[in-house]
Structure formats: structure tokens, C-alpha cells
PDB file of C-alpha atoms in Angstrom:
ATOM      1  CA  UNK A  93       6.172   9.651  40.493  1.00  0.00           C
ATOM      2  CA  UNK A  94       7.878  11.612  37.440  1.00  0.00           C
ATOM      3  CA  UNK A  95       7.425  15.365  37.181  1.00  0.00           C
ATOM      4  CA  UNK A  96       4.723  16.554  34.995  1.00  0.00           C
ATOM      5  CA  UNK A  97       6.981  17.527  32.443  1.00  0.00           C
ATOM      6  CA  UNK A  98       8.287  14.020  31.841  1.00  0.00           C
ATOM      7  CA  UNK A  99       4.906  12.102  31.380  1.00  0.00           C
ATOM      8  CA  UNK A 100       4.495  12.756  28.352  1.00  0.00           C
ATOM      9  CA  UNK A 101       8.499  10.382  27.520  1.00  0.00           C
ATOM     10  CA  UNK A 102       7.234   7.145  29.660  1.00  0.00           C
ATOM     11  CA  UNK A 103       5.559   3.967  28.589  1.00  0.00           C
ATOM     12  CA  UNK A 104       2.015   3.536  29.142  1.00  0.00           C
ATOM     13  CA  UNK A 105       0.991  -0.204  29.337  1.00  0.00           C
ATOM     14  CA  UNK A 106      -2.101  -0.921  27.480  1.00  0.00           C
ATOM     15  CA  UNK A 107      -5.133  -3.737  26.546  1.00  0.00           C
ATOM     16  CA  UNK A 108      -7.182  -2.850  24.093  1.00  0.00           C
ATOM     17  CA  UNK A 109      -9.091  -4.084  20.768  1.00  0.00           C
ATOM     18  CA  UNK A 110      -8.782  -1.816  17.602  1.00  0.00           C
ATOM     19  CA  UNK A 111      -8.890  -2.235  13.489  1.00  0.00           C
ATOM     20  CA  UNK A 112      -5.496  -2.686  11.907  1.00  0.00           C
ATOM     21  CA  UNK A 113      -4.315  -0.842   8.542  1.00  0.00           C
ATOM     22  CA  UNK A 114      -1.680  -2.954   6.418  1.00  0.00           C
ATOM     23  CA  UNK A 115       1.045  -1.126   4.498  1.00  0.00           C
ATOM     24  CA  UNK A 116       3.101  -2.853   2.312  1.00  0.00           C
ATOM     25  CA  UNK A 117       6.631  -1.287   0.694  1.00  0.00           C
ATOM     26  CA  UNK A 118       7.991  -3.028  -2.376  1.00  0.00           C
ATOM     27  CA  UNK A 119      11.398  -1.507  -3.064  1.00  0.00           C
ATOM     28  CA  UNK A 120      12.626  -3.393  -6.477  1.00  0.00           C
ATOM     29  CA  UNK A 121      15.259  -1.477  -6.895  1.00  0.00           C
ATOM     30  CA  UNK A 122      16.992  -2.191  -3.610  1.00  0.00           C
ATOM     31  CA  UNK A 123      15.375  -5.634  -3.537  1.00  0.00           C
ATOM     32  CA  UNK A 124      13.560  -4.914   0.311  1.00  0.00           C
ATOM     33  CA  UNK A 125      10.526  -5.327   1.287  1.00  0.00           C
ATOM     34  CA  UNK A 126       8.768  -3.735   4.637  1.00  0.00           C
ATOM     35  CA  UNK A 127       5.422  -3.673   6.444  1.00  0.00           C
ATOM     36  CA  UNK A 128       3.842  -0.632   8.126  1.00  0.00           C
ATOM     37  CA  UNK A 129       1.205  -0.835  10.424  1.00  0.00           C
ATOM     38  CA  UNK A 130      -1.516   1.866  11.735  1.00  0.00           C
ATOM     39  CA  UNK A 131      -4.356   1.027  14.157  1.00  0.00           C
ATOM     40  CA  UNK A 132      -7.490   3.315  13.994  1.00  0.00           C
ATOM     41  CA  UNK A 133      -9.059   3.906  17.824  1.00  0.00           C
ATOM     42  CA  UNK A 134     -11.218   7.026  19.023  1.00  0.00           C
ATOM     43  CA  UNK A 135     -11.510   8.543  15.543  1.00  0.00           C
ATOM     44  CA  UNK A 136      -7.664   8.870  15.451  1.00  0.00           C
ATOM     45  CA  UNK A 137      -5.200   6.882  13.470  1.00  0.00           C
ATOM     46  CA  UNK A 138      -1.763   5.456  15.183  1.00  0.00           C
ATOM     47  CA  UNK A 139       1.675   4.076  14.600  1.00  0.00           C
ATOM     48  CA  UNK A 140       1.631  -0.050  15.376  1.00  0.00           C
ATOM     49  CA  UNK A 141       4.720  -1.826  15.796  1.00  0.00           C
ATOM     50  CA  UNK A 142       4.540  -5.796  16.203  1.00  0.00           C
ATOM     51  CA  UNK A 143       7.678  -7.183  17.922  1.00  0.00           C
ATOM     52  CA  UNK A 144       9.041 -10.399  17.093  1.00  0.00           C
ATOM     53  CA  UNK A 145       8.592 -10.972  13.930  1.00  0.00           C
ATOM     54  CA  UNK A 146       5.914  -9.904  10.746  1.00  0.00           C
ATOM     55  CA  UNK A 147       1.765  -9.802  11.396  1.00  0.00           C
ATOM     56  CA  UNK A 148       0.615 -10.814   8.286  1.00  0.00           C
ATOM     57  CA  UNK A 149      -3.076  -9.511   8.123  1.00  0.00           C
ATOM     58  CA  UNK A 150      -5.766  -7.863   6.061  1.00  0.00           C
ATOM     59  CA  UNK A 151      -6.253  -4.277   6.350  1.00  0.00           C
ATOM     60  CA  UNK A 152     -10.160  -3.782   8.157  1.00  0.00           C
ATOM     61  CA  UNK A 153      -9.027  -6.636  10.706  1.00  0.00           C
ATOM     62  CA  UNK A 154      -9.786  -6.406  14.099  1.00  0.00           C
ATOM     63  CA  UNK A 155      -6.807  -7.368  16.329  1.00  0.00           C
ATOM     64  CA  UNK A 156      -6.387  -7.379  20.638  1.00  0.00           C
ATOM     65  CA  UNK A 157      -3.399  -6.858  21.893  1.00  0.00           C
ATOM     66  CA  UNK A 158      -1.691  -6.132  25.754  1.00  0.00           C
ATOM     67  CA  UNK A 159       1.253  -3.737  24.823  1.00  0.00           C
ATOM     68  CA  UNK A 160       2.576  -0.429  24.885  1.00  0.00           C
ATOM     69  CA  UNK A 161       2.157   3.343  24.302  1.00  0.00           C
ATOM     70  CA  UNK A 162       4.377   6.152  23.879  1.00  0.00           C
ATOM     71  CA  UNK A 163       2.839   9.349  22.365  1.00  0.00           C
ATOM     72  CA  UNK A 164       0.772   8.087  18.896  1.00  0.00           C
ATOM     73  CA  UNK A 165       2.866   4.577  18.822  1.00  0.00           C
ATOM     74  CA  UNK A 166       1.604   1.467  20.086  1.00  0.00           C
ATOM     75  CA  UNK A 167       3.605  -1.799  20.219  1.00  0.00           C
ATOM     76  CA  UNK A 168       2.870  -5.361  21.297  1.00  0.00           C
ATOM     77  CA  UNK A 169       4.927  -8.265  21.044  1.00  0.00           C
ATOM     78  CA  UNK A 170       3.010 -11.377  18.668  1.00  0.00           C
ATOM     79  CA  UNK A 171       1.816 -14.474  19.894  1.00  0.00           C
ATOM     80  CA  UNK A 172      -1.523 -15.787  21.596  1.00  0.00           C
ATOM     81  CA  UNK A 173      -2.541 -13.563  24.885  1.00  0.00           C
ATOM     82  CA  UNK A 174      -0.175 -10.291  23.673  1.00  0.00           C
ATOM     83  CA  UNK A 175      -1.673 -10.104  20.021  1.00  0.00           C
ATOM     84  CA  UNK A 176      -4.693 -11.752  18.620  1.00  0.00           C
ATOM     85  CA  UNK A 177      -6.761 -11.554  15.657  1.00  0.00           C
ATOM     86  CA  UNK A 178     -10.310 -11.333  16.663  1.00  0.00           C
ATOM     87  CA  UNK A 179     -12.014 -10.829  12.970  1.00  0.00           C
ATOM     88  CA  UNK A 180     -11.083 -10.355   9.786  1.00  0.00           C
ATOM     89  CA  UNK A 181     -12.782  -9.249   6.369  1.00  0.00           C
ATOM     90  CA  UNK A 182     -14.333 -12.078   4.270  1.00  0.00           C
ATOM     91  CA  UNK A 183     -12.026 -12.228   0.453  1.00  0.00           C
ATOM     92  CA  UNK A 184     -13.185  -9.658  -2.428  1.00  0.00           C
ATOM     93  CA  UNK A 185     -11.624 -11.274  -5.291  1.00  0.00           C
ATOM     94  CA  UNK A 186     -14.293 -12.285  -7.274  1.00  0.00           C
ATOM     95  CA  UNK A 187     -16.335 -10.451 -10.423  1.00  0.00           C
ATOM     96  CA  UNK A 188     -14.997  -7.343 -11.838  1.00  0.00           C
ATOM     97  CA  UNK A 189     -13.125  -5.019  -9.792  1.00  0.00           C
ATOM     98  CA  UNK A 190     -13.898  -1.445 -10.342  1.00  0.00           C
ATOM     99  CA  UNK A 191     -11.051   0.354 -10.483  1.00  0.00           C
ATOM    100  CA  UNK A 192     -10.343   4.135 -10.986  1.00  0.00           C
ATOM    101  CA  UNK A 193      -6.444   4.893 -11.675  1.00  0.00           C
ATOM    102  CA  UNK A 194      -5.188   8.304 -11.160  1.00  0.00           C
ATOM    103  CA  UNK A 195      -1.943  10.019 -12.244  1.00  0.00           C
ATOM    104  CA  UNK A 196      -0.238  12.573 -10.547  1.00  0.00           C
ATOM    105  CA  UNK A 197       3.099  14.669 -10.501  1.00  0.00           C
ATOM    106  CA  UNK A 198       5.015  16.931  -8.765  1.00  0.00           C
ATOM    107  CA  UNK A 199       6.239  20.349  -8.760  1.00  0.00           C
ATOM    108  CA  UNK A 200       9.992  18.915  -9.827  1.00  0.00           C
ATOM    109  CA  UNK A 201       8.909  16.231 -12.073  1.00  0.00           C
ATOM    110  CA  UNK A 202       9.730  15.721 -15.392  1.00  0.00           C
ATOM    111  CA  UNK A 203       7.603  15.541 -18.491  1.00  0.00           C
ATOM    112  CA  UNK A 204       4.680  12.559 -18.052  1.00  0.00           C
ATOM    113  CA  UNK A 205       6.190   9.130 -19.620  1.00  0.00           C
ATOM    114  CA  UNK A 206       2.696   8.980 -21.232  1.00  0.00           C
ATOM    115  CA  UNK A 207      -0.931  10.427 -21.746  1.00  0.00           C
ATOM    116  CA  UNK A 208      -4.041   9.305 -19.884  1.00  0.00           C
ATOM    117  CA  UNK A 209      -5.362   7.254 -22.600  1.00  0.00           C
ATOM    118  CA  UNK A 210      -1.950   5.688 -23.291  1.00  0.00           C
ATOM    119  CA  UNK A 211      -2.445   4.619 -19.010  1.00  0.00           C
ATOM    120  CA  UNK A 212      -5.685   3.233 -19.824  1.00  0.00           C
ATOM    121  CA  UNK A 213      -4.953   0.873 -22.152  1.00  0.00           C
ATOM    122  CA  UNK A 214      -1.550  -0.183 -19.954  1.00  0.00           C
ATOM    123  CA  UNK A 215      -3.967  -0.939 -16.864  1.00  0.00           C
ATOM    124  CA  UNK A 216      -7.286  -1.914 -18.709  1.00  0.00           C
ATOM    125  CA  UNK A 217      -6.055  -3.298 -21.911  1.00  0.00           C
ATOM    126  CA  UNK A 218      -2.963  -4.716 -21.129  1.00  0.00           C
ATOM    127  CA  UNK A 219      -1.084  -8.473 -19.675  1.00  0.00           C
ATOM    128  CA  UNK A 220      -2.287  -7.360 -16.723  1.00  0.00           C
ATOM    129  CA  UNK A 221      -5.898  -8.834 -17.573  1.00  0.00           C
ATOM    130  CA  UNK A 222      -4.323 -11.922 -19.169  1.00  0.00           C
ATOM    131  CA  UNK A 223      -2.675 -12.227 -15.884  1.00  0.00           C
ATOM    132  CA  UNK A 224      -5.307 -12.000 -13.477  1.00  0.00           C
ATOM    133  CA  UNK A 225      -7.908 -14.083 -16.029  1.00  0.00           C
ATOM    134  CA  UNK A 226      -5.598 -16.934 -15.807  1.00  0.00           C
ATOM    135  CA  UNK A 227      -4.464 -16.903 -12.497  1.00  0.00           C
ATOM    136  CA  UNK A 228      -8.241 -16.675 -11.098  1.00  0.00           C
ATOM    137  CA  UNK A 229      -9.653 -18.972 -13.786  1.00  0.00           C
ATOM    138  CA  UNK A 230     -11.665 -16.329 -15.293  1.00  0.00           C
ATOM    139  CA  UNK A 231     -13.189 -14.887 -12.378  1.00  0.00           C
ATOM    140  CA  UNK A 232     -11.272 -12.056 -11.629  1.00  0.00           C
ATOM    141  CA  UNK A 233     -11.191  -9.011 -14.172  1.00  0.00           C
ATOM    142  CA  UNK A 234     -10.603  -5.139 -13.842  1.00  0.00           C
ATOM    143  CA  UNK A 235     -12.285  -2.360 -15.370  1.00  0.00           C
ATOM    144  CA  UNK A 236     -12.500   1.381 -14.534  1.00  0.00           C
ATOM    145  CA  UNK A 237     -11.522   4.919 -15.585  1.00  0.00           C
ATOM    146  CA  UNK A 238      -8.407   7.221 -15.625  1.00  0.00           C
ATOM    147  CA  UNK A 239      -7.962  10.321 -14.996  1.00  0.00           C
ATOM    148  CA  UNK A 240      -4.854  12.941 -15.004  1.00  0.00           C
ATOM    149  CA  UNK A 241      -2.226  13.906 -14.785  1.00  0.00           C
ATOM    150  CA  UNK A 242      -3.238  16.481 -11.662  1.00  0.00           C
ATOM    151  CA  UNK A 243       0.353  18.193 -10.105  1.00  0.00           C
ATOM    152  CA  UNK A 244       0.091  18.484  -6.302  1.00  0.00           C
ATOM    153  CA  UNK A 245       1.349  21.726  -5.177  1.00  0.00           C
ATOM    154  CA  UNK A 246       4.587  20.749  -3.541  1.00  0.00           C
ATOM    155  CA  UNK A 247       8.186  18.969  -4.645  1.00  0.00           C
ATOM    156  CA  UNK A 248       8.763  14.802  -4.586  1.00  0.00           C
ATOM    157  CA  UNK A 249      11.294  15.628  -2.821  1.00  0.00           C
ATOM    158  CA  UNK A 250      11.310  17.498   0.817  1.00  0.00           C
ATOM    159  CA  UNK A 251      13.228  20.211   2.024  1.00  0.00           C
ATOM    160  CA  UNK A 252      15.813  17.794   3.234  1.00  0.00           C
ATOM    161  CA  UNK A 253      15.946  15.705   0.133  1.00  0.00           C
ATOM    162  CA  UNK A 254      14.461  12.669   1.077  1.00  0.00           C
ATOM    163  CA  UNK A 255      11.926  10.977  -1.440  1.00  0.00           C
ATOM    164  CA  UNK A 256       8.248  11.293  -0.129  1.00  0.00           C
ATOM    165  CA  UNK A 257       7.490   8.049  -1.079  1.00  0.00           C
ATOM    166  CA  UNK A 258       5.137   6.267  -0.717  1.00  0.00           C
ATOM    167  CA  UNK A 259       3.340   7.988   1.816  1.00  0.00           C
ATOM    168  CA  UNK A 260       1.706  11.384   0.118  1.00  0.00           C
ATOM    169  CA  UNK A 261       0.552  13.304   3.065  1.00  0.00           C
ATOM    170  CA  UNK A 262       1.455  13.293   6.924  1.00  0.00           C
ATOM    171  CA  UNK A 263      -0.797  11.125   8.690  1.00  0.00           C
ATOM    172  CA  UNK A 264      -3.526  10.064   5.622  1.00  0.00           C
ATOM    173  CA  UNK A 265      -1.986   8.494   2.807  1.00  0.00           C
ATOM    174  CA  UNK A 266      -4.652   9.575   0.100  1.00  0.00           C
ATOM    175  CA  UNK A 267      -5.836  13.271   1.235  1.00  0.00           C
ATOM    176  CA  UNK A 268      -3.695  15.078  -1.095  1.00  0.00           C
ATOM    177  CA  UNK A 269      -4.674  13.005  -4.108  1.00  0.00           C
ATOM    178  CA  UNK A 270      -8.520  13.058  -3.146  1.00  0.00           C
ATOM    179  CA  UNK A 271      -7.986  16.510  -2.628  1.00  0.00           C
ATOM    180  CA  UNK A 272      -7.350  16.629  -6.359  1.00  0.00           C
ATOM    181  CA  UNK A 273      -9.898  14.729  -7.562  1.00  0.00           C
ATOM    182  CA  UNK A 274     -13.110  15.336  -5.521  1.00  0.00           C
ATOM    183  CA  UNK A 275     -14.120  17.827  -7.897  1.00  0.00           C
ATOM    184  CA  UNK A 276     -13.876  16.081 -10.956  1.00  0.00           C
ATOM    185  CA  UNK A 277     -15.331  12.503  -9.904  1.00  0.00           C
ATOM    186  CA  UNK A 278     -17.260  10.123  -7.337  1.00  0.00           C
ATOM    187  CA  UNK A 279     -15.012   8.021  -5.402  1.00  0.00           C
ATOM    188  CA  UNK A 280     -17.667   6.392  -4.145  1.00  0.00           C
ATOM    189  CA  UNK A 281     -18.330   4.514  -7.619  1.00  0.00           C
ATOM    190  CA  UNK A 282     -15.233   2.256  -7.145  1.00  0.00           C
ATOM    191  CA  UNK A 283     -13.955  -0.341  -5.074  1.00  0.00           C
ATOM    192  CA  UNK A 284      -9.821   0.091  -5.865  1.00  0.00           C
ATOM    193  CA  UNK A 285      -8.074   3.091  -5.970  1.00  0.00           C
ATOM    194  CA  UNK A 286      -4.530   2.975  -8.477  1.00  0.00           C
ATOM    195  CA  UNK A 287      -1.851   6.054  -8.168  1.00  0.00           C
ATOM    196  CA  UNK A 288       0.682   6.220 -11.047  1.00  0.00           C
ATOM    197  CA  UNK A 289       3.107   8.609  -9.119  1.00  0.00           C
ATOM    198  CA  UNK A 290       5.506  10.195 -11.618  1.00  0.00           C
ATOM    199  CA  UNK A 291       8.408  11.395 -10.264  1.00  0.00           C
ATOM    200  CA  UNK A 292      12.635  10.479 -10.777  1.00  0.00           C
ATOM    201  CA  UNK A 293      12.597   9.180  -7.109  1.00  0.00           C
ATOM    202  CA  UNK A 294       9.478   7.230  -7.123  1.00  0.00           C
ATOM    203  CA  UNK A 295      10.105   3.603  -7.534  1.00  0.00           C
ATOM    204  CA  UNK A 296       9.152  -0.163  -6.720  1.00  0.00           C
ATOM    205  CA  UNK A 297       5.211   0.307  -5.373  1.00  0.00           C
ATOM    206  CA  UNK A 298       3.392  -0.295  -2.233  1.00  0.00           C
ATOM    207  CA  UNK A 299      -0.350  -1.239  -1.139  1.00  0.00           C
ATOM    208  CA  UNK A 300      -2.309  -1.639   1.403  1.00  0.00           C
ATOM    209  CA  UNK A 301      -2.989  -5.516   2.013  1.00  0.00           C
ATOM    210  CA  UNK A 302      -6.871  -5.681   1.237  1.00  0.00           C
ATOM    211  CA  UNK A 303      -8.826  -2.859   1.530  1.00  0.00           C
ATOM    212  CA  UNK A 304      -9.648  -0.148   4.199  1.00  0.00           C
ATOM    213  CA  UNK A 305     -12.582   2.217   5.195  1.00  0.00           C
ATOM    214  CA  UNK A 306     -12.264   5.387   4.184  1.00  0.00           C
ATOM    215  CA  UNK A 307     -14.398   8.768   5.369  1.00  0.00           C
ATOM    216  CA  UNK A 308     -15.526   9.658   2.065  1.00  0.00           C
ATOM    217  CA  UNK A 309     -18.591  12.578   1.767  1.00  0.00           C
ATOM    218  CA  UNK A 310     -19.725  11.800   5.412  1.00  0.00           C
ATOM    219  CA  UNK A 311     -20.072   7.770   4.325  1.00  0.00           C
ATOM    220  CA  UNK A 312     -17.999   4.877   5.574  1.00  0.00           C
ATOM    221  CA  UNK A 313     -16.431   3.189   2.294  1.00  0.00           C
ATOM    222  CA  UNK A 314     -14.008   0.109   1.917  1.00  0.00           C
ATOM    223  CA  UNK A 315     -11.424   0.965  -0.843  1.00  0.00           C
ATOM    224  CA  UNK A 316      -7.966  -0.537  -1.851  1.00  0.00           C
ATOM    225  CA  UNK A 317      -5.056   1.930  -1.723  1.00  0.00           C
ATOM    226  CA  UNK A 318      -1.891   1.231  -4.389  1.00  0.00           C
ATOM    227  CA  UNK A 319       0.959   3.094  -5.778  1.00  0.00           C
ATOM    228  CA  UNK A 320       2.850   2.786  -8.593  1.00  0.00           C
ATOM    229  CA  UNK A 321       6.279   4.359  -9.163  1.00  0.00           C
ATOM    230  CA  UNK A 322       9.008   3.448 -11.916  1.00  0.00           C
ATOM    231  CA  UNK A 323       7.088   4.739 -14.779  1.00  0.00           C
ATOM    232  CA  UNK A 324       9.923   6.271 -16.212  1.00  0.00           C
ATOM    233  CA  UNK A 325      10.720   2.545 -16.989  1.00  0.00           C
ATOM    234  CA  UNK A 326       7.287   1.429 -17.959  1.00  0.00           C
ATOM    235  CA  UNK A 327       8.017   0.187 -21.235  1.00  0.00           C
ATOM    236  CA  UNK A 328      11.114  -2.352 -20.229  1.00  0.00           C
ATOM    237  CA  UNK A 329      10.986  -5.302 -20.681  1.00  0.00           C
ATOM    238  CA  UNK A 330      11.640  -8.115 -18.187  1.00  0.00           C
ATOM    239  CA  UNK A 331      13.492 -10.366 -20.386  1.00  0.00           C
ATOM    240  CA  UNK A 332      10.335 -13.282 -20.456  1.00  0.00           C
ATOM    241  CA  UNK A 333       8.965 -15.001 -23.711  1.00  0.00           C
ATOM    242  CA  UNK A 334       5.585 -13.244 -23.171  1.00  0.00           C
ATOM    243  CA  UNK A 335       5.179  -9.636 -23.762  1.00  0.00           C
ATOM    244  CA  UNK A 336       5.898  -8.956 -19.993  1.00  0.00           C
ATOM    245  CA  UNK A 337       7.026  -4.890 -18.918  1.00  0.00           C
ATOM    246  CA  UNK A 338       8.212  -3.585 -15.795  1.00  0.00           C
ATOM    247  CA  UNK A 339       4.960  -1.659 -15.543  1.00  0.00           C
ATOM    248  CA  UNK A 340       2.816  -4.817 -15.628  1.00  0.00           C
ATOM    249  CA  UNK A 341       5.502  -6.192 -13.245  1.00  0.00           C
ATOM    250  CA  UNK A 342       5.168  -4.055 -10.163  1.00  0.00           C
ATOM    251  CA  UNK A 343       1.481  -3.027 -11.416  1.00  0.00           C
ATOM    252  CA  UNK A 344       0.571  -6.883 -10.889  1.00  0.00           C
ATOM    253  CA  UNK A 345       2.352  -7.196  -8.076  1.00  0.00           C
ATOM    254  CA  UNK A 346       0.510  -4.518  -5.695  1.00  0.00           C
ATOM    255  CA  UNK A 347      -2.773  -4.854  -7.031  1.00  0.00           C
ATOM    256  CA  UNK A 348      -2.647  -8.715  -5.639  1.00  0.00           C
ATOM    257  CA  UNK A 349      -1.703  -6.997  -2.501  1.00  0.00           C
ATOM    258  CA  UNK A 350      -4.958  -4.681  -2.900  1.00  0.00           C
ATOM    259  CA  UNK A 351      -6.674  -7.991  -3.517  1.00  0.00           C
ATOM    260  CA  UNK A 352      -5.252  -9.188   0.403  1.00  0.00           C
ATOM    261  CA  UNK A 353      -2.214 -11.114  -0.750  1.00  0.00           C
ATOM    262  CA  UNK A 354       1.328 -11.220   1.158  1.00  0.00           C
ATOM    263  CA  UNK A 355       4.540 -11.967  -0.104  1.00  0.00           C
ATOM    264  CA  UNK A 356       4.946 -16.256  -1.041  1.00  0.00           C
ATOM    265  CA  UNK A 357       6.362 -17.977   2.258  1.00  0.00           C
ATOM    266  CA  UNK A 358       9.921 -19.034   2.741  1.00  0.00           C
ATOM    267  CA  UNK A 359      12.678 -20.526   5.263  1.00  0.00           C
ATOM    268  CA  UNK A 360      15.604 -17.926   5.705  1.00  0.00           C
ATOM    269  CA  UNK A 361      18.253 -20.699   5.821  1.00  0.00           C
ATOM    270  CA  UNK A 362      21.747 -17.908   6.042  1.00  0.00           C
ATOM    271  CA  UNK A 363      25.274 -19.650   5.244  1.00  0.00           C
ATOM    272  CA  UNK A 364      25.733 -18.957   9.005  1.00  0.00           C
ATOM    273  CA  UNK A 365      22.763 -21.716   9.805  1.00  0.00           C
ATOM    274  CA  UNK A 366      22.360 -25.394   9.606  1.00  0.00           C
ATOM    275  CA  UNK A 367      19.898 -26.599   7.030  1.00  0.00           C
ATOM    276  CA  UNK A 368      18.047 -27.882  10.033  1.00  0.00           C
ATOM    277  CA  UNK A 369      18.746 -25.899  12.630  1.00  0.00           C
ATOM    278  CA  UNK A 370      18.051 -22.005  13.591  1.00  0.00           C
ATOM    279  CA  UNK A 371      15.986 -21.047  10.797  1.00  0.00           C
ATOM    280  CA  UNK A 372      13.598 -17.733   9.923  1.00  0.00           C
ATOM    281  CA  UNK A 373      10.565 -18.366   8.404  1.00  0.00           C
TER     282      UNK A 373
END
């Protein structure tokens, strides 16, 4: 019964089935951590907001869900009936994981923190393969290429001074930096996709949670998405008795995120709370 004119403002309710992208913010500086959602239906990509609490999925899931629209945002409140997982990717964390790692700059960065060979050896040769060999018992290792530095044609920061971070582009988080590269190599060829972002603003990380599927050349191809900022820093160290930098730090961090790992599990227990009584987990 609204004019025309107001339509467009109102709630639609909805039902429908669609595959979920998982976006996960690591802020270290600031010690916060967020999730960002995006659900792909009709060849078009959309805002997803769960209600009541975290959905803790892969990226490529399938989800249902009886909820809301307004404009391109869709919201449903969790729990069995409003929001429920129908399918969900089988693991790929086994074997070698082809990786290629690309580094890019801005118009108003500063002068690279290091060369592209110098980023090899920190991804390829570095803890972060000690890491991963011990953690999987020797059946996890990466391998890949690097290529850079390539400076997109635009400031870090916007006209307004915020930090574009991590998000590169309006609406696609990798066109700007595949826009780059196309030219110069296949993404096709690799299953994980690394982006050293060098820029003052430009730190913590963030990755998709397991890996999505990309348009790439007119095929459908799963990838794993993950930026790295703080590079500025990459050389500090964290203080352990291993050889342990912030670079292998935040890189380690998101790329087990690429591999389709969440944050460790915990009881929010606040001074305000009994030990046993109203409790977050």
C-alpha cells in the first residue's frame, strides 16, 4: 500500500537457498576481529548479515535461510528453520598448496619494505613452512611464485581519508589486483592467492575462510583469497625463542584461514557475569 516511490525503503521477506562467501578481518593492532558475509544468487553478489550471534562456515557453502531484504542486503536470524547449512566443501589441506603471492602498492605509498625475491624466500623459504610441516605432520607444504610490486592507479587512502582496507575494489575484492596481473600470468595454475598490500595504513590481515569460485577466463575456479598488511614491520620480532617475525605471525595466521580455519573457541565470562551463569560463547 506504499507509494511507488517508497518501495524501494521496505523490507521484503524472503526463503531462499544460495552459496555463502566468508570474510574474515584480523585487526592486530586494535586487537578486533570481524566477519563479513556475501551470498552469491542470480549471477549477483550480496551483503549477508546473520543476527544473533557469528555463522562460522566455509566460503563455497550452501546455506537456506527465511529472512530479509532491503536493496542488496539480506539478513536472517541463526538457528534451525531461519538459517541452515545445506552443504559444505569437503577440506583441501592436504599435499602442496600452490600458491602465487603478489605485491602491490599504492599511489601514496612509501618505498617497498623489500624486493620480490626477498618476499619469496619470507613466504616460501621461511618459519612459515616449519610451521605448517609440524602442525600437519608433514602433509601440508606451500610452494608457488611471486610477482611485483604492480601500483594500482589510485591512493590507500580515499577521498575522505579512510583506509581502503581490506577490501580493494567496490563489490569484488580481487578485480583490481587481477586486473594487474592477467597479463603477466595464469591464475588458473594455482589454488591460493597471497596479497602483500604495502601501504602506512594497511595492517593486521584478512581471508576468506576456505576458498571461493572465482570467474576466471570464462572458467569456474575455486581459489583462496588473503591479505597481508603490516609489512612495514615485517622484520619484528615477536619476542619467542624461535626465530618467529610479525610477518610470519599474521602471514600464518590468514593462510590457516585460507585453509577453512576460524578463530580457537572460547567462553566470554565479563567481570559483570557469574562464572556459571550468562555466558558468550
Amino acid at each position: 500500500k506504499f507509494p511507488a516511490e517508497g518501495q524501494s525503503l521496505i523490507e521484503q521477506p524472503v526463503s531462499l537457498s544460495a552459496e555463502i562467501e566468508v570474510l574474515h578481518v584480523d585487526d592486530f593492532s586494535n586487537r578486533k576481529a570481524t566477519y563479513q558475509y556475501f551470498i552469491k544468487q542470480g549471477g549477483q553478489r550480496f551483503i549477508f548479515y546473520p543476527i544473533g550471534g557469528k555463522l562460522e562456515v566455509v566460503s563455497g557453502s550452501t546455506i537456506r535461510f527465511s529472512g530479509y531484504k532491503l536493496g542488496n542486503i539480506f539478513a536472517a536470524p541463526l538457528g534451525s528453520g531461519t538459517l541452515d547449512v545445506l552443504t559444505a566443501p569437503p577440506p583441501d589441506t592436504i599435499g602442496d598448496q600452490k600458491t602465487l603471492v603478489v605485491l602491490v602498492n599504492f599511489l601514496d605509498s612509501q618505498t617497498p619494505p623489500f624486493t620480490a625475491m626477498q618476499a619469496n624466500q619470507l613466504v616460501f623459504q621461511s618459519q612459515l613452512q616449519a610451521f605448517y610441516k609440524e602442525a600437519s605432520y608433514s602433509q601440508l607444504s606451500w610452494s608457488g611464485d611471486t610477482i611485483g610490486w604492480y601500483t594500482l592507479p589510485r591512493n590507500g587512502y580515499d577521498q575522505y581519508g579512510t583506509c581502503l582496507w581490506p577490501q580493494f575494489a567496490p563489490g569484488y575484492a580481487i578485480d583490481e589486483v587481477y586486473a594487474a596481473i592477467k597479463n603477466d600470468i595464469n591464475i588458473l595454475n594455482y589454488q591460493r592467492l597471497v596479497i602483500l598490500a604495502d601501504h602506512q595504513c594497511m595492517g593486521g590481515g584478512s581471508a576468506y575462510v576456505g576458498k571461493q569460485t572465482f570467474t576466471i577466463n570464462g572458467q569456474q575456479h575455486p581459489l583462496s583469497v588473503a591479505w597481508i598488511g603490516s609489512l612495514q614491520y615485517y622484520s619484528y620480532s615477536m619476542g619467542h625463542p624461535i626465530q618467529w617475525t610479525l610477518f610470519d605471525f599474521i602471514l600464518a595466521h590468514e593462510l590457516g584461514h585460507s585453509l577453512g580455519v576460524a578463530h580457537a573457541n572460547n567462553w566470554e565470562c565479563g567481570a559483570w557475569k557469574s562464572l556459571y551463569g550468562q555466558c558468550a560463547h
